[in-house]
Amino acid sequence: MSRPILVTSALPYANGAPHFGHLVGAYLPADIFVRYHRLLGSDVAFVCGTDEHGVANTLGAEREGVPYQEYVDRGHRRWQAAMDRLGIDFDNFSQTSRRDPQYPLAQEFFLRLLKNGRLKRRDIRQLYSPATSRFLADRYVVGTCYVCGCESARGDECPSCGTWLEAAKLVNPRSAEDADDKLELRETWQYELDLAPFATDPAVKPWLDELRGRMKTNVRSFVFDKTIEGEGLVARPITRDLPWGVPLPDHDLDGNPIEDVDGKVLYVWFDAPIGYISSTIEWARATGRDWRRYWIRSADEAPDKGPRLIHFIGKDNITFHCIVFPAMLAWQTLEGAAGEIPEKNKLRGAGDGERWVLPENVPANEFFNLEGKKFNKSTGWVIDIDEFVAKYGVDRTRFYLATAMPETADSDFLWREFKAKTDTLANVFGNFAVRILKFVGKHFDNRVPPAHGFEDEAARVAECIETRTRQVADAIEGYTFRKAIEGFLGLAEDGNLFLDRTAPWKLRKTDEAACGGALHLALQLLPPLSVLAAPFIPETAARLRAMLNLPAREPGPLLPAEPLAAGHELGTPEVLVQKIEADEIAAEVEALNARAESADS
RNA sequence: GGGGUCGUAGCUCAAUCGGUUAGAGCAGCGGACUCAUAAUCCGUCGGUUCCAGGUUCGAGUCCUGGCGGCCCUACCA
């Protein structure tokens, strides 16, 4: 039995608008990886959900005058629709504001960290808004810069002199939302999670060392060179004063009251990654599975034997997924102490002799820009996903984005590249299938001709299939998706070469049986092509199988490839991938520039 | 301010630990072919590896400085 695999994509903030940058960073690569594993028949679960707590969501809801829940529900539907449109096929797409199991689970994480002495209570002074009865985060504060006197400095940075500011020292601080809302400094307290011992913790160190060797280099340098060995790890607050979020529990695991928790919630970053777990639980309940199979391993089991946890994220999320969330998971363990806990606080997570799984890898991508500049809705520098997919289709969208993924460095959406790459798909891949199938349809009664001669070529064809299949599989397992695309396109290239070598259109005039023999071999490339392409362009791959008159493939090993038997009747060939007109691209670029200019004025 | 990262052909990207003459695809140019979506196949052109120094037998790769892009950062998910 293969190891269970849990794949997660970064939880999108409900407040935000989906764009290609999100897609290419965390959703598309995860979806390709998962679809590949489903082909193999791996025990894989793919979960995500919207991240719905936090200040940005409360402010958004208030600005529109709707209840928080209604506001985030709407955001959730927006994200769900975008994911559906792009064929991102989650097993479950949840919401962190669904009370069960997210709230009790997040509270349990908090309580166990507390019991383990990982949390420290700290008194602090924060800017408070009397008008809205709450403490404001720095970015929602404006005031007069204490360095240069600029009157519209933000709480974190002065736009005029560029100084990094301390919000509490601003002169005349007021709310960014409402200039009449004068802020005052008030005493409050928060819990902090002290990360300083993380990297040297004996429960963490071996895992961290292994992770270091496995990680993509862009992630490794960030986590190790910069964060752990550079800045060092510090304490981070995990609670806030807010009316929206997971409330702090009022009793600890031993049944003692926790004082003064009114109005306090878990900080959104704390409950967000727990959303991965509750999304898994939700899915498991709905499908009658055991969620613990994906999250919990036995303490004495080697880490390379238990479940595989893989987080696909953008680079902005690296610290949380490589350090903060693993710390939260590792420090849940209450060895020996679990028995003393009152029944009502009984655990749903790791018990005695068990551990939460720590991520096997965090294949973070970099950022994706549009024609050299950041995607930006307010300046019109965006591409509307709905419109785009409606016009160009989901598979050409996925294919181009996969070829342009920012795997090692930031990259760009470029309209001219969109045409160039998808035309290559049409020419090399689509046309290859069609040129064979039409030929067979015209001259061989649309049935697979019998094998005949070409023994050397038959061996070469078989070798191409094996080599390309391995190339695609290795590349996907190594999170190098652009290389994987070269693999399946390469198989079509091998096929085009084969046809040019054997030239069945010439043989047809001289040796009908040999002509059929050549086509018989060429046809054998098409089933594996439909399989290797499927994770990237699922709809097109399915259409190819329909054109081959093949049923959906049963999950299982990719090799040996499915043969097409002589006499098998084929389906109807039609254009597999459309090409794009040059004028269309010119018009798109013009429209983009026009939008940006009108937003500018 | 501090830190990180990237800069390679007209374009998009490769290049293991520092190791042969820096490789692909696209675009361009020339040719072959006609089954196919003006497609495919062959050949060819194309480089001061951002700049200036340094270490080394040897540097795209390591070091120092500079320029440019991007990211992170002291209670932003």
Coordinates of C-alpha atoms in Angstrom, one line a residue, chain A:
Chain A
M1 CA 0.0 0.0 0.0
S2 CA 1.5 3.4 -1.0
R3 CA 1.9 6.2 1.5
P4 CA -1.1 8.5 1.9
I5 CA -0.4 11.9 0.4
L6 CA -2.0 15.1 1.5
V7 CA -1.6 18.1 -0.8
T8 CA -2.6 21.6 0.2
S9 CA -2.7 24.8 -1.7
A10 CA -2.3 28.1 0.2
L11 CA -5.7 29.2 1.6
P12 CA -6.7 32.3 -0.4
Y13 CA -7.8 35.3 1.7
A14 CA -11.6 35.6 1.2
N15 CA -11.3 39.3 0.8
G16 CA -9.0 39.1 -2.3
A17 CA -9.7 38.8 -6.0
P18 CA -8.3 35.7 -7.7
H19 CA -5.8 36.4 -10.5
F20 CA -3.2 34.5 -12.5
G21 CA -0.5 35.1 -9.9
H22 CA -2.4 33.0 -7.3
L23 CA -3.1 30.4 -9.8
V24 CA 0.4 29.9 -11.0
G25 CA 1.9 30.0 -7.6
A26 CA -0.1 27.6 -5.5
Y27 CA -3.2 26.1 -7.3
L28 CA -2.1 25.0 -10.7
P29 CA 1.1 23.2 -9.7
A30 CA -0.7 21.4 -6.9
D31 CA -3.5 20.4 -9.2
I32 CA -1.1 19.0 -11.7
F33 CA 0.7 17.1 -9.0
V34 CA -2.5 15.7 -7.6
R35 CA -3.9 14.8 -11.0
Y36 CA -0.7 12.9 -11.7
H37 CA -1.0 11.0 -8.5
R38 CA -4.7 10.2 -9.2
L39 CA -3.5 8.7 -12.5
L40 CA -1.2 6.4 -10.5
G41 CA -3.9 5.5 -8.1
S42 CA -2.1 7.0 -5.2
D43 CA -4.0 7.6 -1.9
V44 CA -4.0 11.3 -2.4
A45 CA -6.2 14.1 -0.9
F46 CA -6.2 17.7 -2.1
V47 CA -7.6 20.2 0.2
C48 CA -7.9 24.0 0.5
G49 CA -10.4 26.6 1.5
T50 CA -10.8 30.3 2.0
D51 CA -9.1 32.1 4.9
E52 CA -11.9 34.2 6.3
H53 CA -10.9 35.8 9.6
G54 CA -8.7 38.8 10.1
V55 CA -8.9 42.5 10.0
A56 CA -9.2 42.9 6.2
N57 CA -12.3 40.9 6.1
T58 CA -13.9 42.7 9.0
L59 CA -13.2 46.1 7.4
G60 CA -14.5 44.9 4.1
A61 CA -17.7 43.7 5.6
E62 CA -18.2 46.9 7.5
R63 CA -17.5 49.1 4.5
E64 CA -20.3 47.3 2.7
G65 CA -22.5 47.2 5.7
V66 CA -23.0 43.4 5.6
P67 CA -22.5 40.8 8.4
Y68 CA -19.0 39.3 8.5
Q69 CA -20.3 35.8 7.6
E70 CA -22.2 37.0 4.6
Y71 CA -19.2 39.0 3.4
V72 CA -16.8 36.0 3.6
D73 CA -19.3 33.6 2.2
R74 CA -19.5 35.8 -0.9
G75 CA -15.7 35.8 -1.1
H76 CA -15.7 32.1 -0.8
R77 CA -18.1 31.6 -3.7
R78 CA -16.0 33.9 -5.8
W79 CA -12.9 31.8 -5.2
Q80 CA -14.8 28.6 -5.6
A81 CA -16.1 29.8 -9.0
A82 CA -12.6 30.7 -10.1
M83 CA -11.1 27.4 -9.1
D84 CA -13.9 25.5 -10.9
R85 CA -13.4 27.5 -14.0
L86 CA -9.7 26.6 -14.1
G87 CA -10.2 23.0 -13.4
I88 CA -8.5 23.1 -10.0
D89 CA -10.0 19.9 -8.7
F90 CA -9.9 20.0 -4.9
D91 CA -11.3 17.1 -2.9
N92 CA -12.5 19.8 -0.6
F93 CA -12.6 23.6 -0.6
S94 CA -13.7 24.7 2.8
Q95 CA -13.9 28.0 4.8
T96 CA -12.0 28.7 8.0
S97 CA -15.2 30.4 9.4
R98 CA -17.1 27.1 9.4
R99 CA -17.4 26.5 13.1
D100 CA -17.0 22.8 13.2
P101 CA -14.4 21.5 13.2
Q102 CA -12.3 24.6 12.7
Y103 CA -13.1 26.4 16.0
P104 CA -12.6 23.6 18.5
L105 CA -9.6 22.4 16.6
A106 CA -7.9 25.8 16.6
Q107 CA -8.7 26.1 20.3
E108 CA -7.2 22.8 20.9
F109 CA -4.0 23.8 19.2
F110 CA -3.9 26.9 21.4
L111 CA -4.6 25.0 24.6
R112 CA -1.9 22.4 23.9
L113 CA 0.7 25.0 23.2
L114 CA -0.3 26.7 26.4
K115 CA -0.1 23.5 28.4
N116 CA 3.3 22.9 26.9
G117 CA 4.6 26.2 28.0
R118 CA 5.1 27.5 24.5
L119 CA 2.9 30.6 24.9
K120 CA 3.7 33.7 26.8
R121 CA 1.3 36.4 27.9
R122 CA 2.6 39.9 27.2
D123 CA 1.3 43.4 28.1
I124 CA 1.5 45.9 25.2
R125 CA 0.3 49.3 24.2
Q126 CA -1.6 49.5 20.9
L127 CA -3.5 52.2 19.0
Y128 CA -7.2 52.0 19.8
S129 CA -10.1 53.4 17.8
P130 CA -12.9 54.7 20.1
A131 CA -15.3 55.1 17.2
T132 CA -15.1 51.4 16.2
S133 CA -14.2 50.1 19.6
R134 CA -11.1 48.2 18.5
F135 CA -7.4 48.1 18.3
L136 CA -6.1 48.8 14.8
A137 CA -3.2 47.1 12.9
D138 CA -0.5 49.4 11.8
R139 CA -1.5 49.4 8.2
Y140 CA -4.9 50.8 9.1
V141 CA -3.4 53.8 10.9
V142 CA -2.4 57.1 9.5
G143 CA -0.7 60.0 11.3
T144 CA 2.0 62.7 11.1
C145 CA 5.4 61.2 10.5
Y146 CA 7.7 61.9 13.5
V147 CA 10.7 62.0 11.2
C148 CA 9.8 64.3 8.4
G149 CA 6.4 65.8 9.4
C150 CA 4.5 64.4 6.5
E151 CA 0.9 64.4 7.6
S152 CA -0.3 61.3 5.8
A153 CA 2.2 58.7 7.0
R154 CA 0.9 55.2 7.3
G155 CA 1.3 53.2 10.4
D156 CA 4.1 51.1 9.1
E157 CA 5.9 53.4 6.6
C158 CA 6.1 57.0 5.7
P159 CA 5.4 57.6 2.0
S160 CA 7.3 60.9 2.0
C161 CA 10.6 60.1 3.6
G162 CA 10.5 56.3 3.4
T163 CA 11.2 55.7 7.0
W164 CA 9.9 52.6 8.7
L165 CA 7.7 53.9 11.4
E166 CA 6.4 52.7 14.8
A167 CA 2.7 53.3 14.8
A168 CA 2.6 54.0 18.5
K169 CA 4.9 57.0 18.0
L170 CA 3.0 58.7 15.2
V171 CA 1.8 62.2 16.0
N172 CA -2.0 62.7 15.8
P173 CA -2.8 59.1 14.9
R174 CA -6.1 58.5 13.2
S175 CA -7.9 55.7 11.4
A176 CA -7.0 55.2 7.7
E177 CA -10.7 54.4 7.1
D178 CA -12.1 57.5 8.9
A179 CA -10.0 60.7 9.4
D180 CA -12.3 61.9 12.2
D181 CA -11.5 58.8 14.2
K182 CA -8.8 59.9 16.6
L183 CA -6.8 57.0 18.0
E184 CA -5.5 56.6 21.5
L185 CA -2.9 54.3 23.0
R186 CA -4.3 51.7 25.3
E187 CA -3.0 48.9 27.3
T188 CA -3.9 45.4 26.3
W189 CA -2.3 42.0 26.3
Q190 CA -1.7 39.2 23.9
Y191 CA -0.3 35.7 23.8
E192 CA 2.9 35.1 21.9
L193 CA 4.3 31.9 20.5
D194 CA 8.1 31.8 21.1
L195 CA 9.8 30.4 18.0
A196 CA 13.3 30.9 19.2
P197 CA 13.9 27.2 20.3
F198 CA 12.4 25.8 17.1
A199 CA 15.4 25.1 14.9
T200 CA 17.3 23.3 17.7
D201 CA 14.3 21.4 19.1
P202 CA 15.2 17.7 19.1
A203 CA 11.7 16.9 17.8
V204 CA 12.2 19.2 14.9
K205 CA 15.9 19.2 14.0
P206 CA 16.0 15.9 12.1
W207 CA 13.0 16.8 10.1
L208 CA 14.4 20.3 9.4
D209 CA 17.7 18.8 8.2
E210 CA 15.9 16.5 5.8
L211 CA 13.7 19.2 4.5
R212 CA 16.7 21.3 3.8
G213 CA 18.0 18.7 1.4
R214 CA 14.7 18.2 -0.4
M215 CA 13.7 21.8 -0.8
K216 CA 13.8 23.8 -4.0
T217 CA 16.8 26.2 -3.7
N218 CA 14.7 29.3 -3.8
V219 CA 12.9 28.1 -0.7
R220 CA 16.0 26.8 1.1
S221 CA 17.9 30.0 0.9
F222 CA 14.9 31.9 2.2
V223 CA 14.3 29.6 5.2
F224 CA 17.8 28.8 6.2
D225 CA 20.2 31.5 5.0
K226 CA 17.8 34.3 5.7
T227 CA 15.4 33.4 8.4
I228 CA 16.9 30.8 10.7
E229 CA 20.6 31.6 10.4
G230 CA 20.1 35.2 9.4
E231 CA 17.5 37.1 11.4
G232 CA 16.9 34.3 13.9
L233 CA 13.5 33.2 15.1
V234 CA 11.5 35.4 17.5
A235 CA 8.2 35.3 19.3
R236 CA 5.1 36.1 17.4
P237 CA 1.7 37.2 18.8
I238 CA -1.0 34.7 18.2
T239 CA -4.0 36.6 19.6
R240 CA -5.8 39.8 18.8
D241 CA -8.6 42.0 20.0
L242 CA -11.2 41.6 17.3
P243 CA -14.9 40.8 17.1
W244 CA -14.4 38.2 14.3
G245 CA -12.3 35.1 14.6
V246 CA -11.9 31.9 16.7
P247 CA -12.5 33.0 20.3
L248 CA -10.0 32.2 22.9
P249 CA -11.2 29.4 25.1
D250 CA -11.9 30.5 28.7
H251 CA -10.5 27.3 30.4
D252 CA -7.2 25.6 30.0
L253 CA -6.7 21.8 29.5
D254 CA -6.6 21.3 33.3
G255 CA -9.9 23.0 33.7
N256 CA -8.5 26.2 35.2
P257 CA -10.0 29.5 34.0
I258 CA -8.0 31.7 31.6
E259 CA -8.6 35.3 32.8
D260 CA -9.9 38.2 30.7
V261 CA -10.4 36.5 27.3
D262 CA -13.4 38.6 26.4
G263 CA -13.1 40.1 22.9
K264 CA -9.9 38.1 22.1
V265 CA -9.6 35.9 19.2
L266 CA -6.8 33.8 17.7
Y267 CA -4.8 35.8 15.3
V268 CA -5.8 34.9 11.7
W269 CA -2.4 33.4 10.8
F270 CA -2.8 31.0 13.7
D271 CA -6.1 29.6 12.7
A272 CA -5.5 29.7 8.9
P273 CA -3.2 26.7 8.5
I274 CA -5.4 24.7 10.8
G275 CA -7.9 25.2 8.0
Y276 CA -5.9 22.6 6.1
I277 CA -6.8 20.1 8.8
S278 CA -10.4 21.0 9.2
S279 CA -10.8 20.9 5.4
T280 CA -9.4 17.4 5.5
I281 CA -11.7 16.4 8.3
E282 CA -14.8 17.9 6.6
W283 CA -13.9 15.9 3.4
A284 CA -13.3 12.7 5.4
R285 CA -16.6 13.0 7.2
A286 CA -18.4 13.5 3.9
T287 CA -16.8 10.5 2.2
G288 CA -16.5 8.1 5.1
R289 CA -12.7 8.2 5.4
D290 CA -10.3 8.5 8.3
W291 CA -8.7 12.0 8.2
R292 CA -6.0 10.9 10.7
R293 CA -4.5 8.7 8.1
Y294 CA -3.2 11.9 6.4
W295 CA -2.2 13.9 9.4
I296 CA -1.1 11.6 12.2
R297 CA 1.8 9.2 12.3
S298 CA 3.1 6.9 15.0
A299 CA 6.0 8.4 17.0
D300 CA 8.2 5.4 16.6
E301 CA 7.6 5.2 12.8
A302 CA 10.3 6.7 10.6
P303 CA 9.2 10.0 9.1
D304 CA 9.8 8.6 5.6
K305 CA 7.2 5.9 6.3
G306 CA 4.2 7.9 7.4
P307 CA 1.9 10.2 5.4
R308 CA 3.4 12.7 3.0
L309 CA 2.3 16.3 3.6
I310 CA 3.0 18.7 0.7
H311 CA 2.2 22.5 0.8
F312 CA 2.0 24.4 -2.4
I313 CA 2.3 28.1 -1.7
G314 CA 3.6 31.4 -3.0
K315 CA 6.9 32.8 -1.7
D316 CA 5.2 35.2 0.6
N317 CA 4.1 32.2 2.7
I318 CA 7.3 30.4 3.1
T319 CA 8.0 31.3 6.7
F320 CA 4.6 30.2 7.9
H321 CA 4.7 26.8 6.2
C322 CA 8.4 26.0 6.9
I323 CA 8.6 27.3 10.5
V324 CA 5.5 28.6 12.1
F325 CA 3.0 25.9 11.2
P326 CA 5.5 23.1 11.8
A327 CA 6.2 24.6 15.2
M328 CA 2.5 24.6 16.0
L329 CA 2.3 20.9 14.9
A330 CA 5.4 19.7 16.6
W331 CA 4.6 21.3 19.9
Q332 CA 1.1 19.8 20.1
T333 CA 2.6 16.6 21.6
L334 CA 1.6 16.1 25.2
E335 CA 3.5 12.9 26.0
G336 CA 2.1 11.3 29.1
A337 CA 0.1 14.3 30.1
A338 CA -2.9 13.5 27.9
G339 CA -4.3 11.2 30.5
E340 CA -4.8 14.0 33.0
I341 CA -7.0 16.1 30.7
P342 CA -10.7 16.3 31.5
E343 CA -13.0 14.3 29.2
K344 CA -14.6 17.4 27.7
N345 CA -11.3 18.6 26.5
K346 CA -10.3 15.3 25.0
L347 CA -8.1 15.3 22.1
R348 CA -8.9 15.1 18.5
G349 CA -5.3 15.4 17.3
A350 CA -2.2 13.4 18.1
G351 CA -2.5 11.3 21.3
D352 CA 0.1 9.4 23.2
G353 CA 2.7 7.8 21.0
E354 CA 1.5 9.8 18.0
R355 CA 2.8 12.9 16.2
W356 CA 1.4 15.4 13.7
V357 CA 3.0 15.0 10.3
L358 CA 5.4 17.7 9.4
P359 CA 5.6 18.7 5.7
E360 CA 7.8 16.6 3.4
N361 CA 8.2 19.5 1.1
V362 CA 7.0 23.1 0.6
P363 CA 7.4 23.7 -3.1
A364 CA 6.9 27.5 -3.1
N365 CA 6.8 29.4 -6.4
E366 CA 7.9 33.0 -6.8
F367 CA 5.7 35.8 -8.1
F368 CA 4.0 36.2 -11.5
N369 CA 3.6 39.6 -13.1
L370 CA 1.7 40.8 -16.1
E371 CA 3.9 42.1 -19.0
G372 CA 6.6 43.3 -16.5
K373 CA 4.3 44.9 -13.9
K374 CA 2.4 43.6 -10.9
F375 CA -1.2 42.6 -11.4
N376 CA -3.1 45.5 -10.0
K377 CA -6.9 45.8 -10.1
S378 CA -7.0 49.5 -9.2
T379 CA -4.7 50.5 -12.1
G380 CA -6.5 48.2 -14.6
W381 CA -3.4 46.1 -15.0
V382 CA -5.2 42.8 -14.8
I383 CA -6.6 40.0 -16.9
D384 CA -10.2 39.0 -16.1
I385 CA -10.0 35.2 -15.5
D386 CA -13.7 34.6 -16.4
E387 CA -13.3 36.5 -19.7
F388 CA -10.0 34.9 -20.5
V389 CA -11.1 31.3 -19.9
A390 CA -14.4 31.9 -21.8
K391 CA -12.4 33.2 -24.8
Y392 CA -9.4 30.8 -24.8
G393 CA -10.5 27.8 -22.9
V394 CA -9.3 26.2 -19.7
D395 CA -6.7 24.0 -21.2
R396 CA -4.8 26.6 -23.2
T397 CA -4.9 28.8 -20.1
R398 CA -3.5 26.0 -17.9
F399 CA -1.0 25.0 -20.5
Y400 CA 0.5 28.5 -20.9
L401 CA 0.5 29.2 -17.2
A402 CA 2.3 25.9 -16.6
T403 CA 5.0 26.8 -19.1
A404 CA 5.4 30.2 -17.5
M405 CA 5.4 29.2 -13.9
P406 CA 7.7 31.2 -11.6
E407 CA 9.5 28.0 -10.4
T408 CA 12.8 29.5 -9.6
A409 CA 12.4 33.2 -10.1
D410 CA 9.6 35.7 -10.8
S411 CA 8.1 35.5 -14.3
D412 CA 5.6 37.2 -16.4
F413 CA 2.4 36.7 -18.3
L414 CA 3.2 37.8 -21.8
W415 CA 0.5 37.9 -24.4
R416 CA 2.9 37.1 -27.3
E417 CA 4.2 34.1 -25.3
F418 CA 0.7 33.0 -24.7
K419 CA 0.2 32.7 -28.4
A420 CA 3.7 31.2 -29.1
K421 CA 3.4 28.5 -26.4
T422 CA -0.2 27.5 -27.1
D423 CA 0.4 27.5 -30.9
T424 CA 3.3 25.1 -30.2
L425 CA 0.9 22.9 -28.3
A426 CA -1.5 23.0 -31.3
N427 CA 1.2 22.3 -33.9
V428 CA 3.3 19.7 -32.2
F429 CA 0.8 17.9 -30.0
G430 CA -2.6 18.5 -31.4
N431 CA -1.7 18.3 -35.0
F432 CA 0.3 15.1 -34.4
A433 CA -2.8 13.2 -33.2
V434 CA -5.0 14.6 -35.9
R435 CA -2.6 13.9 -38.8
I436 CA -2.5 10.2 -37.9
L437 CA -6.2 9.8 -37.2
K438 CA -7.4 11.5 -40.3
F439 CA -5.0 9.4 -42.4
V440 CA -6.3 6.2 -40.8
G441 CA -9.9 7.4 -41.1
K442 CA -9.4 8.1 -44.8
H443 CA -7.5 5.0 -45.9
F444 CA -8.0 2.3 -43.3
D445 CA -11.7 2.4 -42.5
N446 CA -10.9 4.2 -39.3
R447 CA -9.6 1.1 -37.7
V448 CA -6.2 0.4 -36.2
P449 CA -4.2 -1.4 -39.1
P450 CA -2.4 -4.6 -38.2
A451 CA 1.3 -4.5 -37.3
H452 CA 3.6 -5.1 -40.2
G453 CA 7.4 -5.0 -40.5
F454 CA 9.4 -2.1 -38.9
E455 CA 10.8 -4.2 -36.1
D456 CA 13.6 -1.6 -35.4
E457 CA 11.1 1.2 -35.4
A458 CA 8.8 -0.7 -33.0
A459 CA 11.6 -0.9 -30.5
R460 CA 12.3 2.8 -30.9
V461 CA 8.7 3.7 -30.4
A462 CA 8.5 1.6 -27.2
E463 CA 11.7 3.2 -25.9
C464 CA 10.3 6.7 -26.6
I465 CA 7.2 6.0 -24.6
E466 CA 9.2 4.7 -21.7
T467 CA 11.7 7.5 -21.7
R468 CA 9.2 10.3 -22.0
T469 CA 6.9 8.7 -19.3
R470 CA 9.8 8.6 -16.9
Q471 CA 10.8 12.2 -17.8
V472 CA 7.3 13.5 -17.1
A473 CA 7.0 11.4 -13.9
D474 CA 10.4 12.5 -12.5
A475 CA 9.8 16.1 -13.4
I476 CA 6.4 16.2 -11.6
E477 CA 7.7 14.4 -8.5
G478 CA 10.6 17.0 -8.5
Y479 CA 8.1 19.9 -8.8
T480 CA 9.7 21.0 -12.1
F481 CA 6.5 21.3 -14.1
R482 CA 8.0 23.2 -17.1
K483 CA 10.3 20.3 -17.6
A484 CA 7.4 17.9 -17.3
I485 CA 5.7 19.7 -20.2
E486 CA 8.8 19.2 -22.3
G487 CA 8.4 15.6 -21.6
F488 CA 4.9 15.1 -23.0
L489 CA 5.5 17.5 -25.9
G490 CA 8.7 15.6 -26.5
L491 CA 6.7 12.4 -27.1
A492 CA 4.6 14.1 -29.8
E493 CA 7.9 15.3 -31.3
D494 CA 9.2 11.8 -31.3
G495 CA 6.0 10.8 -33.1
N496 CA 6.4 13.5 -35.7
L497 CA 10.0 12.4 -36.3
F498 CA 8.7 8.8 -36.7
L499 CA 6.2 9.8 -39.3
D500 CA 8.8 11.7 -41.3
R501 CA 11.1 8.7 -41.2
T502 CA 8.6 6.2 -42.3
A503 CA 6.5 8.5 -44.5
P504 CA 3.3 6.4 -44.7
W505 CA 1.8 8.7 -47.3
K506 CA 4.5 7.5 -49.7
L507 CA 4.2 3.8 -48.7
R508 CA 0.4 3.9 -49.3
K509 CA 1.2 4.1 -53.1
T510 CA 3.7 1.3 -53.0
D511 CA 3.1 -1.0 -50.1
E512 CA -0.3 -0.8 -48.4
A513 CA 0.6 -3.3 -45.6
A514 CA 3.8 -1.5 -44.7
C515 CA 1.8 1.8 -44.7
G516 CA -0.6 0.2 -42.2
G517 CA 2.3 -1.1 -40.2
A518 CA 3.8 2.4 -39.8
L519 CA 0.4 3.8 -38.8
H520 CA -0.1 1.0 -36.3
L521 CA 3.1 2.0 -34.6
A522 CA 2.3 5.8 -34.7
L523 CA -1.0 5.1 -33.2
Q524 CA 0.6 3.4 -30.2
L525 CA 2.0 6.8 -29.1
L526 CA -1.5 8.3 -28.7
P527 CA -2.8 6.5 -25.6
P528 CA 0.3 7.4 -23.5
L529 CA 0.2 10.9 -24.9
S530 CA -3.4 11.2 -23.6
V531 CA -2.2 10.0 -20.2
L532 CA 0.9 12.2 -19.9
A533 CA -0.9 15.3 -21.0
A534 CA -3.9 14.7 -18.7
P535 CA -2.5 16.4 -15.5
F536 CA -1.8 19.6 -17.5
I537 CA -4.7 19.8 -20.1
P538 CA -7.4 17.4 -18.7
E539 CA -10.2 18.4 -21.1
T540 CA -8.0 18.1 -24.2
A541 CA -6.6 14.8 -23.0
A542 CA -10.1 13.4 -22.5
R543 CA -11.1 14.6 -26.0
L544 CA -8.0 12.8 -27.4
R545 CA -9.2 9.6 -25.7
A546 CA -12.6 10.0 -27.2
M547 CA -11.0 10.4 -30.6
L548 CA -9.2 7.1 -29.9
N549 CA -12.5 5.6 -28.7
L550 CA -10.8 4.7 -25.4
P551 CA -12.7 4.7 -22.1
A552 CA -11.4 6.7 -19.1
R553 CA -8.2 5.0 -17.9
E554 CA -8.2 2.9 -14.7
P555 CA -5.7 4.3 -12.2
G556 CA -2.5 2.4 -12.0
P557 CA 1.2 2.4 -13.0
L558 CA 1.9 4.5 -16.2
L559 CA 4.0 1.7 -17.7
P560 CA 3.5 -0.4 -19.7
A561 CA 1.4 2.0 -21.8
E562 CA -2.0 0.9 -23.1
P563 CA -1.8 -0.7 -26.5
L564 CA -4.2 -0.1 -29.4
A565 CA -5.1 -3.5 -30.9
A566 CA -5.3 -4.0 -34.6
G567 CA -8.9 -3.7 -35.7
H568 CA -9.9 -1.3 -32.9
E569 CA -12.3 1.2 -34.2
L570 CA -11.3 4.8 -33.7
G571 CA -13.5 7.9 -32.9
T572 CA -14.0 11.0 -35.0
P573 CA -10.9 13.1 -35.4
E574 CA -11.3 16.9 -35.1
V575 CA -9.0 19.8 -34.3
L576 CA -7.6 19.2 -30.8
V577 CA -6.1 22.5 -29.9
Q578 CA -7.0 25.8 -31.6
K579 CA -4.4 28.4 -32.6
I580 CA -4.7 32.1 -31.9
E581 CA -4.7 34.8 -34.5
A582 CA -2.0 37.4 -34.3
D583 CA -4.5 40.2 -34.5
E584 CA -6.3 38.8 -31.5
I585 CA -3.1 39.2 -29.4
A586 CA -2.5 42.7 -30.7
A587 CA -6.0 43.6 -29.7
E588 CA -5.6 42.2 -26.2
V589 CA -2.4 44.1 -25.6
E590 CA -4.0 47.3 -26.9
A591 CA -7.0 46.7 -24.6
L592 CA -4.8 46.2 -21.6
N593 CA -2.9 49.4 -22.3
A594 CA -6.1 51.3 -22.9
R595 CA -7.5 50.0 -19.6
A596 CA -4.4 51.0 -17.7
E597 CA -4.4 54.5 -19.3
S598 CA -8.0 55.2 -18.5
A599 CA -7.5 54.0 -14.9
D600 CA -4.5 56.3 -14.7
S601 CA -6.3 59.5 -15.6

